Short mmCIF file of N, CA and C in Angstrom, two decimals:
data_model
loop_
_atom_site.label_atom_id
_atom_site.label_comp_id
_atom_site.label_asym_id
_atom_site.label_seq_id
_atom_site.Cartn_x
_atom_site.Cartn_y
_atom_site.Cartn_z
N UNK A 1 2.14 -75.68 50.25
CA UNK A 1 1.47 -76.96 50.36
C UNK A 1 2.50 -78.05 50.61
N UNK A 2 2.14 -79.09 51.38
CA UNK A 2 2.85 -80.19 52.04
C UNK A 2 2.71 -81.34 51.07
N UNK A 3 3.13 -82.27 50.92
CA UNK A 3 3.12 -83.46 50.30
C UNK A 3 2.63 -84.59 51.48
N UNK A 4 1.45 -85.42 51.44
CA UNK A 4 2.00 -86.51 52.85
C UNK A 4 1.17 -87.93 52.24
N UNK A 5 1.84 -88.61 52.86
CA UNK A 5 1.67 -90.33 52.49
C UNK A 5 0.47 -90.88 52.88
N UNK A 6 -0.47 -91.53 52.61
CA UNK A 6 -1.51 -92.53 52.74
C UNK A 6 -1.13 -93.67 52.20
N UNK A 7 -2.03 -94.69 52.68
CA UNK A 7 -2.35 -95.86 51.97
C UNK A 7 -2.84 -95.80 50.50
N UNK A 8 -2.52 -96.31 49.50
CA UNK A 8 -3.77 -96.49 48.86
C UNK A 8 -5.00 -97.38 48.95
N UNK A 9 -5.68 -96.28 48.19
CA UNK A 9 -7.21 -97.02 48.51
C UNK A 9 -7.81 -97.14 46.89
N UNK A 10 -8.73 -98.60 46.41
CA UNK A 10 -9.47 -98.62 45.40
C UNK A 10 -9.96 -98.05 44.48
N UNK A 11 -10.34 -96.47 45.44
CA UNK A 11 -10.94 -95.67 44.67
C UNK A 11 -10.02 -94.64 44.08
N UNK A 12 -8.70 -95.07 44.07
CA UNK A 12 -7.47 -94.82 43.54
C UNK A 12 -7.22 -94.90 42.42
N UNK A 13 -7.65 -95.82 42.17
CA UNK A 13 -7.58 -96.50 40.60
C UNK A 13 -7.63 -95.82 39.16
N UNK A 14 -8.88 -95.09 39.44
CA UNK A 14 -8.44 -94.20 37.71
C UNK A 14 -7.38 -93.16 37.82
N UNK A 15 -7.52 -92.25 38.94
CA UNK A 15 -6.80 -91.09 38.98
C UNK A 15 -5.42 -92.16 39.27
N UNK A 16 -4.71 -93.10 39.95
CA UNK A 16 -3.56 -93.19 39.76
C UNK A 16 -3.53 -94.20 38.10
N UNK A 17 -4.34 -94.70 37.65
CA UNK A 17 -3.34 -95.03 36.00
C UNK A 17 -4.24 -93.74 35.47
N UNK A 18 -4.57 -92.21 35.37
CA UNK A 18 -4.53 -91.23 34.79
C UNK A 18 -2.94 -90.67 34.62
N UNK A 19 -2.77 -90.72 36.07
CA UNK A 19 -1.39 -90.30 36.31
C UNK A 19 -0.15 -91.06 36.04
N UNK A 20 -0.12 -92.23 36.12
CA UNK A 20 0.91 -93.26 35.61
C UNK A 20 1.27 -93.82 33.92
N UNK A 21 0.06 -93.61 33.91
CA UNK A 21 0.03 -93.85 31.78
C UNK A 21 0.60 -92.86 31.41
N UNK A 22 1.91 -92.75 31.61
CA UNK A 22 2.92 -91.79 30.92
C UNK A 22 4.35 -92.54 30.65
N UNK A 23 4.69 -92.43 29.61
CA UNK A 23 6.18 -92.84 29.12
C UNK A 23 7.22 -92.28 30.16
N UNK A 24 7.39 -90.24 30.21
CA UNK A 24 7.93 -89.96 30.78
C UNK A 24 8.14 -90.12 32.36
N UNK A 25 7.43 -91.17 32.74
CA UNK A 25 7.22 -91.83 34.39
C UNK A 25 7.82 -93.13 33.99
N UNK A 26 7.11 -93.65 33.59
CA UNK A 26 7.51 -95.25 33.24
C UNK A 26 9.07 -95.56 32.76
N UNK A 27 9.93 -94.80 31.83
CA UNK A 27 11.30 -95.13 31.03
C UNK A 27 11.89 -95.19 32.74
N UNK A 28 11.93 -94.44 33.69
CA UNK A 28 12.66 -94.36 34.95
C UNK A 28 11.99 -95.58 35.69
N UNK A 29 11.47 -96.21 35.63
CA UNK A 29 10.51 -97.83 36.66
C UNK A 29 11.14 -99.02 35.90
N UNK A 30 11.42 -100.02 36.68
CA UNK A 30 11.25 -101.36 36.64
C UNK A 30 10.06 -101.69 35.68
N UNK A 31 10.26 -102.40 35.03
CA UNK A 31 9.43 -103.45 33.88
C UNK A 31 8.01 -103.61 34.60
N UNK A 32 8.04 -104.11 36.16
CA UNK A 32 7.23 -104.27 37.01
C UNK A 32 5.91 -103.31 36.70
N UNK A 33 6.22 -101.95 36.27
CA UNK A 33 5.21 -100.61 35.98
C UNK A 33 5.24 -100.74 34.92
N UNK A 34 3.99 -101.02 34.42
CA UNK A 34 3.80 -101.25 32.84
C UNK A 34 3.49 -99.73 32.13
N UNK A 35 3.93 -100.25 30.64
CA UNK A 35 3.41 -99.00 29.67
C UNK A 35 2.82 -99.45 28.64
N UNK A 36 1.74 -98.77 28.21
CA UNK A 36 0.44 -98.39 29.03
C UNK A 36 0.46 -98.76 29.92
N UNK A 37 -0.13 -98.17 31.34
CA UNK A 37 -0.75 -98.04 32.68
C UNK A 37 -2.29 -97.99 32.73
N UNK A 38 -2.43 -99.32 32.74
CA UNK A 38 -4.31 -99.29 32.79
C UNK A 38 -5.45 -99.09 34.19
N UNK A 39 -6.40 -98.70 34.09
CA UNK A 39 -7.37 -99.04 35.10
C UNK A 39 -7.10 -99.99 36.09
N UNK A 40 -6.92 -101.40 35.22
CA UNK A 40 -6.84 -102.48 35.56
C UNK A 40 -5.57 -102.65 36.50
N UNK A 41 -4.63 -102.12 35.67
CA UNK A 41 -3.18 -102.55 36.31
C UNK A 41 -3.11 -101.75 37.58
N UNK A 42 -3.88 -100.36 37.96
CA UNK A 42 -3.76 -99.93 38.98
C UNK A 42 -4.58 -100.84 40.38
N UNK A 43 -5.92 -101.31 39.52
CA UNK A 43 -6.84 -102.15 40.65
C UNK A 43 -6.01 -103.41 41.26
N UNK A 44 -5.35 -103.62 40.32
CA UNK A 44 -4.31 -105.25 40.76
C UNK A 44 -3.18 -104.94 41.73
N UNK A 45 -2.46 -103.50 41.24
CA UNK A 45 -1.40 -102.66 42.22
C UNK A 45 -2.35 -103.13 43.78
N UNK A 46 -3.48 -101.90 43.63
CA UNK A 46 -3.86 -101.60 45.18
C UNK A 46 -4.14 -102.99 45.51
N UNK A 47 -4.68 -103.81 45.23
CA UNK A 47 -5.08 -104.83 45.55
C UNK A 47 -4.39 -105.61 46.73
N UNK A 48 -3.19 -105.76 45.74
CA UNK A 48 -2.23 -106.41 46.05
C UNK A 48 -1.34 -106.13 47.20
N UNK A 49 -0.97 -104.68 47.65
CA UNK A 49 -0.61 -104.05 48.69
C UNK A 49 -1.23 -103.71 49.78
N UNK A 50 -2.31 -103.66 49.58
CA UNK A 50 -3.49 -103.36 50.60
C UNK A 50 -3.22 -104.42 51.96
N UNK A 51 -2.82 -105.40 51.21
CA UNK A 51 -2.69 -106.81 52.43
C UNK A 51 -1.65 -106.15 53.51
N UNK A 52 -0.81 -105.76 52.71
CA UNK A 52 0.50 -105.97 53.86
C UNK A 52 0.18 -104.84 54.96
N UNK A 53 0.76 -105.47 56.27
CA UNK A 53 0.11 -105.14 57.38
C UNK A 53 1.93 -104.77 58.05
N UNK A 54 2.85 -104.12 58.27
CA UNK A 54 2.38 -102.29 58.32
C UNK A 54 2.44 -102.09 56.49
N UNK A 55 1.48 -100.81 56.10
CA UNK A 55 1.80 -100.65 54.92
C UNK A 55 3.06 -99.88 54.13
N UNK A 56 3.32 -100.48 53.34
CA UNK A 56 4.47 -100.23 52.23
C UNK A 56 4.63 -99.82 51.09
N UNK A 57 2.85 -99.19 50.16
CA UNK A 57 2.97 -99.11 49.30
C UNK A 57 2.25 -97.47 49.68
N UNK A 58 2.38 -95.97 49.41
CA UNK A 58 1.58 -95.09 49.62
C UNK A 58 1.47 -94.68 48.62
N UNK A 59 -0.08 -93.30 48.72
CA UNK A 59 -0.17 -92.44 47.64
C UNK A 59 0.29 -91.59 48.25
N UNK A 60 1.03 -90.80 47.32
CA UNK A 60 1.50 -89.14 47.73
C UNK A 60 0.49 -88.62 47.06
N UNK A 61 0.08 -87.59 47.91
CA UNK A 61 -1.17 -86.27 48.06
C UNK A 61 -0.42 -85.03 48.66
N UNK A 62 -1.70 -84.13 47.86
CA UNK A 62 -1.55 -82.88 47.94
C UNK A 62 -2.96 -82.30 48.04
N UNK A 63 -2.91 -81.56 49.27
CA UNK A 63 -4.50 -81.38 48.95
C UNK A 63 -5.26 -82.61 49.19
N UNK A 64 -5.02 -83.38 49.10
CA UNK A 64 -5.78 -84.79 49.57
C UNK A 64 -6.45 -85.51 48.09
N UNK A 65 -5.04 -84.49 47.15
CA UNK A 65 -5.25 -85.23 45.93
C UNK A 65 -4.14 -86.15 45.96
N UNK A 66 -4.08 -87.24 44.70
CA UNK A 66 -3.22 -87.95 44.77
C UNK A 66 -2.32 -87.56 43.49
N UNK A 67 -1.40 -87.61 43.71
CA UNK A 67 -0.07 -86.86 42.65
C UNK A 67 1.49 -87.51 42.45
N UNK A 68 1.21 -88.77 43.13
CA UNK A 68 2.20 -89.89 43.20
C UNK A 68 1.85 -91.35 43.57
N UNK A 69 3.71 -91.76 44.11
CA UNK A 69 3.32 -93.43 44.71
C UNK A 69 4.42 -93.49 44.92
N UNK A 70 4.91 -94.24 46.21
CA UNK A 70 6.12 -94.17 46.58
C UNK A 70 5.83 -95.58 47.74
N UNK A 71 6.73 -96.99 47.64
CA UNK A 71 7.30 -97.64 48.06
C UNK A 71 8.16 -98.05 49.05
N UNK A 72 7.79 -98.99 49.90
CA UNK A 72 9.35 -99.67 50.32
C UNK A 72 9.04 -101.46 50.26
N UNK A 73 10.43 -101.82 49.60
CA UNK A 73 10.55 -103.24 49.40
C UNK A 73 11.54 -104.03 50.31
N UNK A 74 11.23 -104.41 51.04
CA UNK A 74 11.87 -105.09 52.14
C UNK A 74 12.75 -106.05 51.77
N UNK A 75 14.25 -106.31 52.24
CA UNK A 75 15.07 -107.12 51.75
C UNK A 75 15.15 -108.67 52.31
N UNK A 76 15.81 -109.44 51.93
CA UNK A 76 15.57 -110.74 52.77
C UNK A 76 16.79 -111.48 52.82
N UNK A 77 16.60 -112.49 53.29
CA UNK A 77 18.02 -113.38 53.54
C UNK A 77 18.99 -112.60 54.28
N UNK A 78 20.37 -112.41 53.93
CA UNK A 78 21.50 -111.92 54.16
C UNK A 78 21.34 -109.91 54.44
N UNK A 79 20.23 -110.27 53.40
CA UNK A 79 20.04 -108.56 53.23
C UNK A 79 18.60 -107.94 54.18
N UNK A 80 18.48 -108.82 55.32
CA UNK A 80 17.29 -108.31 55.76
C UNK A 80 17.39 -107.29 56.58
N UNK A 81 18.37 -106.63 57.02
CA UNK A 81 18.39 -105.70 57.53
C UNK A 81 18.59 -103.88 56.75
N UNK A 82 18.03 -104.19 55.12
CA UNK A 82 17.70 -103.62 54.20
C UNK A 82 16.34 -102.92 53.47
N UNK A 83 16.25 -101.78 53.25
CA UNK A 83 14.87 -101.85 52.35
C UNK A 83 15.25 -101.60 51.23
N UNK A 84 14.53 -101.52 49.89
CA UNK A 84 14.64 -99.80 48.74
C UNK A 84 13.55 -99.58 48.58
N UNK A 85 13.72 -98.08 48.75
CA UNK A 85 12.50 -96.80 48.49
C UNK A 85 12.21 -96.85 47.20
N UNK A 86 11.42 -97.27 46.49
CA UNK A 86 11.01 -96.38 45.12
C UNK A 86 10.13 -95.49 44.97
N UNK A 87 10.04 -94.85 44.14
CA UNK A 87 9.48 -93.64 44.36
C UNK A 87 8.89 -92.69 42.79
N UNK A 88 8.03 -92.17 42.70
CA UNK A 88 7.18 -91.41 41.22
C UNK A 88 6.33 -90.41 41.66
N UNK A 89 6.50 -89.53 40.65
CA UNK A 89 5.25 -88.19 41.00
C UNK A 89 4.35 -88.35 39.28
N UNK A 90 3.75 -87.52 39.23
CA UNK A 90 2.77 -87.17 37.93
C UNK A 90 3.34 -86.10 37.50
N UNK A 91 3.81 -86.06 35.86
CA UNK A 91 4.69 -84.94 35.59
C UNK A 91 4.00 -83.74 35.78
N UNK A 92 2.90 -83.51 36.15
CA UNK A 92 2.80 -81.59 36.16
C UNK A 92 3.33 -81.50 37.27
N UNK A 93 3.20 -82.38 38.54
CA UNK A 93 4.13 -82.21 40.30
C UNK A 93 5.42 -82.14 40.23
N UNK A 94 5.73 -82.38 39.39
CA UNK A 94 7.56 -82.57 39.45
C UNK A 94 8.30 -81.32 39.74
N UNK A 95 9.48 -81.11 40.33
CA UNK A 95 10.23 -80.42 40.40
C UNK A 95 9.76 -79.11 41.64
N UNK A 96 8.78 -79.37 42.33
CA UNK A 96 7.72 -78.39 43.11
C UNK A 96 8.53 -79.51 44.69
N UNK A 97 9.17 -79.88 44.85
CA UNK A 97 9.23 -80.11 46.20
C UNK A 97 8.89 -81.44 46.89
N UNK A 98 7.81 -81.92 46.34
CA UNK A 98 6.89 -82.63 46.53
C UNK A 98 7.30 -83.97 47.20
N UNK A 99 8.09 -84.69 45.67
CA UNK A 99 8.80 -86.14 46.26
C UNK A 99 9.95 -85.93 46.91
N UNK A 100 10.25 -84.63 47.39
CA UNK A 100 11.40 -84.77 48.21
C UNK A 100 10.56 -84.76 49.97
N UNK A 101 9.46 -84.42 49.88
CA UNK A 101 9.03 -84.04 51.18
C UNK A 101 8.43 -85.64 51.65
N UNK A 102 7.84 -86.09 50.31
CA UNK A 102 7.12 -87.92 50.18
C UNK A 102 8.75 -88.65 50.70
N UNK A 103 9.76 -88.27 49.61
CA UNK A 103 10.99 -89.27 50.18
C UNK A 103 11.12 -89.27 51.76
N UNK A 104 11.35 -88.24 52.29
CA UNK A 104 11.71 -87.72 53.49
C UNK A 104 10.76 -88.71 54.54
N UNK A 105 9.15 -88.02 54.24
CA UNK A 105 8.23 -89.51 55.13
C UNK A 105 8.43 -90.89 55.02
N UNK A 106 8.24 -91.27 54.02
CA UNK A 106 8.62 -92.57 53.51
C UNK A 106 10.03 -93.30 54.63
N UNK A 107 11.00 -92.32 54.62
CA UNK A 107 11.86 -92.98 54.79
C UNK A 107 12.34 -93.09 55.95
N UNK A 108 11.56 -91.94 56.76
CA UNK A 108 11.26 -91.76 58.62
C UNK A 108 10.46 -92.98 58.82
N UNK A 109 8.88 -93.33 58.02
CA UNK A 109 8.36 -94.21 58.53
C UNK A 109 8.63 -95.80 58.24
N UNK A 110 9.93 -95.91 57.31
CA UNK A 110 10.70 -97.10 57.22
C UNK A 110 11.31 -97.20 58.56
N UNK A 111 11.94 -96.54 59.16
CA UNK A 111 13.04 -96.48 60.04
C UNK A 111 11.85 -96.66 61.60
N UNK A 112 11.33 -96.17 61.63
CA UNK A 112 10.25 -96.40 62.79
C UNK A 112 9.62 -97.44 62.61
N UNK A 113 9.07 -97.97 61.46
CA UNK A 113 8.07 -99.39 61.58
C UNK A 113 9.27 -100.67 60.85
N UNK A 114 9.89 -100.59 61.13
CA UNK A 114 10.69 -101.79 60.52
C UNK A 114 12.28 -101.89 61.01
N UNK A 115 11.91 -103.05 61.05
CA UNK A 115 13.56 -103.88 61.35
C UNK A 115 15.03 -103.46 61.21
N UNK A 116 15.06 -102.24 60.48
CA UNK A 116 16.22 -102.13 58.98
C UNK A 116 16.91 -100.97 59.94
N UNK A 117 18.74 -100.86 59.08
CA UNK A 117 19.35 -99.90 59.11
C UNK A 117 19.75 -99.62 57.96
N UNK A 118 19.19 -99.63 56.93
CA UNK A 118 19.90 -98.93 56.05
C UNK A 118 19.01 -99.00 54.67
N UNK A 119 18.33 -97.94 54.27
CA UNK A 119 17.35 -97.51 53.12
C UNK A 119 18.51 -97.36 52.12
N UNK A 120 18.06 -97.57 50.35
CA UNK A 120 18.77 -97.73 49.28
C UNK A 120 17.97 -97.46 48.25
N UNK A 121 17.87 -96.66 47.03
CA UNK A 121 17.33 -96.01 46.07
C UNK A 121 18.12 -96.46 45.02
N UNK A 122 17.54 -97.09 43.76
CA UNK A 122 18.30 -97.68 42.75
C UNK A 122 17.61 -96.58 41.52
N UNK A 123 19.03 -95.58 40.92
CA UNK A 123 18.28 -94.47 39.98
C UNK A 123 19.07 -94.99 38.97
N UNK A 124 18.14 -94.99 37.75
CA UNK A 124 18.63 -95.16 36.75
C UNK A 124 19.88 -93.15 36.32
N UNK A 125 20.71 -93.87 35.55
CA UNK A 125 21.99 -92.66 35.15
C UNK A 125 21.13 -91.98 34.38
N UNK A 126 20.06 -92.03 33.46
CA UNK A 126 19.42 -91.06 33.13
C UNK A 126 18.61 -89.94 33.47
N UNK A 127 18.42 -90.45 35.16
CA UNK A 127 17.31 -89.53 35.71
C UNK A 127 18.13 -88.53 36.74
N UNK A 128 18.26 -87.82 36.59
CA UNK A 128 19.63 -86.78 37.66
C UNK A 128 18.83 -86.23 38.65
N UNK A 129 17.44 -85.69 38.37
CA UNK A 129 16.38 -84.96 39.28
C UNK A 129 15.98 -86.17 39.90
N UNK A 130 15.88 -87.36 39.48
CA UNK A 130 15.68 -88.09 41.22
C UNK A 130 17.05 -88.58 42.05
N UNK A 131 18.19 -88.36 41.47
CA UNK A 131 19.28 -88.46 42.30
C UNK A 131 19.09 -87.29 43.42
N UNK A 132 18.91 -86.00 42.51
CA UNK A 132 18.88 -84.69 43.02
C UNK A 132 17.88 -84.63 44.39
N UNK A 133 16.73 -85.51 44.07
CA UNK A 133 15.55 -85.60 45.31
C UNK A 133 16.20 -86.49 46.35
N UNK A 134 16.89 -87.90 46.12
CA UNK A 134 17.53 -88.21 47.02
C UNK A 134 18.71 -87.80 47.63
N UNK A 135 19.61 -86.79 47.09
CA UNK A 135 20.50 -86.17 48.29
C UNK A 135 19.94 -85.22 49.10
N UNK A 136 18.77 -85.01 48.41
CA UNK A 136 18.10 -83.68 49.03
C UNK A 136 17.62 -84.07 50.09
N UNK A 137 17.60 -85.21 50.24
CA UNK A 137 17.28 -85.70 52.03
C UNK A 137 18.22 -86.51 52.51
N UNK A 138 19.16 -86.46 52.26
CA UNK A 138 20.03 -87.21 52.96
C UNK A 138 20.68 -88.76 52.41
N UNK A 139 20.41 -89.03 51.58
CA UNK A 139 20.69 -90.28 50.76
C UNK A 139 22.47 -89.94 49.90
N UNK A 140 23.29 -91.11 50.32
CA UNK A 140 24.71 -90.83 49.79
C UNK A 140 24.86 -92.06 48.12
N UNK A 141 25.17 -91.33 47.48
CA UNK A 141 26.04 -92.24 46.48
C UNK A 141 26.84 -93.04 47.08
N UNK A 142 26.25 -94.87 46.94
CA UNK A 142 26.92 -95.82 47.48
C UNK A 142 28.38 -95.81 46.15
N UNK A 143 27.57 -96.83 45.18
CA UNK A 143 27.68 -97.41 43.70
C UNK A 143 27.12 -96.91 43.08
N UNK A 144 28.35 -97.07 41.80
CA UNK A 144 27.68 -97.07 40.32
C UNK A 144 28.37 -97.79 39.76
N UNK A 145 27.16 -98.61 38.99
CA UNK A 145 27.04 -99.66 37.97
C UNK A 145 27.27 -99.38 36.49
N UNK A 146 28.50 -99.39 35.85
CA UNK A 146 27.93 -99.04 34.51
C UNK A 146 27.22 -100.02 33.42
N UNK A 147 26.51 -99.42 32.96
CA UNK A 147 26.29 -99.85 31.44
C UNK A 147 25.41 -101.77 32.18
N UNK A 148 24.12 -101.40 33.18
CA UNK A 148 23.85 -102.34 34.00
C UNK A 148 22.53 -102.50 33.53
N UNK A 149 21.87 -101.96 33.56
CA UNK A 149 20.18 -101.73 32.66
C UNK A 149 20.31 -101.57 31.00
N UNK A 150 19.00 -102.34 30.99
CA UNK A 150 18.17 -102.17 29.89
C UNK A 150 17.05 -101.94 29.71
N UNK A 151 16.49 -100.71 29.24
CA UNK A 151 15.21 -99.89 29.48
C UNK A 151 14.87 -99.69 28.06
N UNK A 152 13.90 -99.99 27.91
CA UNK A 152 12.91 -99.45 26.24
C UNK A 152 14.45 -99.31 25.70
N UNK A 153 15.32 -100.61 24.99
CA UNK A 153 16.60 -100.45 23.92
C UNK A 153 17.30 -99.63 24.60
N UNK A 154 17.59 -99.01 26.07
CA UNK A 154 18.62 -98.02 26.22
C UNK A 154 19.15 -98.89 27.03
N UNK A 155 21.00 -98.74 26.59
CA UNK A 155 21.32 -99.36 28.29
C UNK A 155 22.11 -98.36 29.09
N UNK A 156 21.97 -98.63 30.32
CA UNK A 156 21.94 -97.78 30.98
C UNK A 156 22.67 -98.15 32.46
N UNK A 157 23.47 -96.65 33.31
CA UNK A 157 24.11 -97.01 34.03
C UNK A 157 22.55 -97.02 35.10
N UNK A 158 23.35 -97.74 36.62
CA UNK A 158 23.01 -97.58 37.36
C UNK A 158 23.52 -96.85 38.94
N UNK A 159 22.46 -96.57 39.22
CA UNK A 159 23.21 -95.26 40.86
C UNK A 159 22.54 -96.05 41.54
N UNK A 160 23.23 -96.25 42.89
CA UNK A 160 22.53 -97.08 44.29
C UNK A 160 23.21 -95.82 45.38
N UNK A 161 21.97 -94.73 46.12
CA UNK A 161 22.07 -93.71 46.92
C UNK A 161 21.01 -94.72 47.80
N UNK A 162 22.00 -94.46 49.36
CA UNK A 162 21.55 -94.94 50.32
C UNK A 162 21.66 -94.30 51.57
N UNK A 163 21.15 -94.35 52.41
CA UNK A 163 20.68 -93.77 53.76
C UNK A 163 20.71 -94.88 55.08
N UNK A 164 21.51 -93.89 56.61
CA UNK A 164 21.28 -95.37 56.79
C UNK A 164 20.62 -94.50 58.88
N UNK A 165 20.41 -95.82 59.46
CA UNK A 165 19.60 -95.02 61.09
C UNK A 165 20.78 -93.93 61.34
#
């Protein structure tokens, strides 16, 4: 089975905060992804992304289920010739292939619909299996940040793996 990207859509909403109302997803996200992950917070997500016109925010599916969410945030000013990928699965998908096959699209259809030379993945030092997903397609250890985050009382280094046309 393949992994492949859509839009999200509304009717997204329970099954992605089913799948997101997890600690073990959330300690690896930006503050931005709340914990608890509500109904609500997913309807405000799609909402909110739905606008942007090409889209930037997908569900990863399987089966034409949904089993992730994966990003690109466009840089600006000085840095506009930049994106970063972020990127999440639902822990029973993990380690099956999946977000490496989602990274891989994601980051072809950055490079085809947008401006940019050079994609960038910011992993927290605790998470090694999504470093592991980003070399697995081609993404190099730029930087590391130590002792740069603060996550639920941990602080924490940071990895910036980047990719470039």
């Amino acid at each position: 089975m393949k992994a492949k990207l859509r839009p999200f859509q509304l009717s997204d909403a329970e099954r992605l905060a089913q799948l997101a109302n997890n600690y073990e997803i959330a300690r690896f996200l930006t503050n931005r992804f709340p914990h608890p992950y509500t109904v609500e917070h997913a309807r405000e997500f799609i909402e909110t992304f739905q606008k942007n016109k090409p889209c930037q925010r997908f569900a990863v599916t399987v089966n034409n289920e949904l089993i992730g969410g994966c990003g690109i945030n466009l840089q600006e000013d000085i840095f506009v010739n930049n994106a970063e990928l972020g990127y999440w699965i639902g822990e029973e998908y993990q380690k099956k292939g999946y977000m490496s096959q989602a990274l891989q699209l994601i980051s072809d259809y950055a490079f085809a619909n947008f401006p940019i030379t050079r994609l960038f993945c910011r992993i927290y030092g605790n998470n090694p299996a999504s470093m592991r997903v980003a070399e697995k397609v081609g993404f190099k250890l730029e930087a590391k940040f130590e002792k740069t985050l603060l996550k639920y009382g941990e602080v924490l280094d940071e990895y910036i793996y980047a990719k470039r046309r």
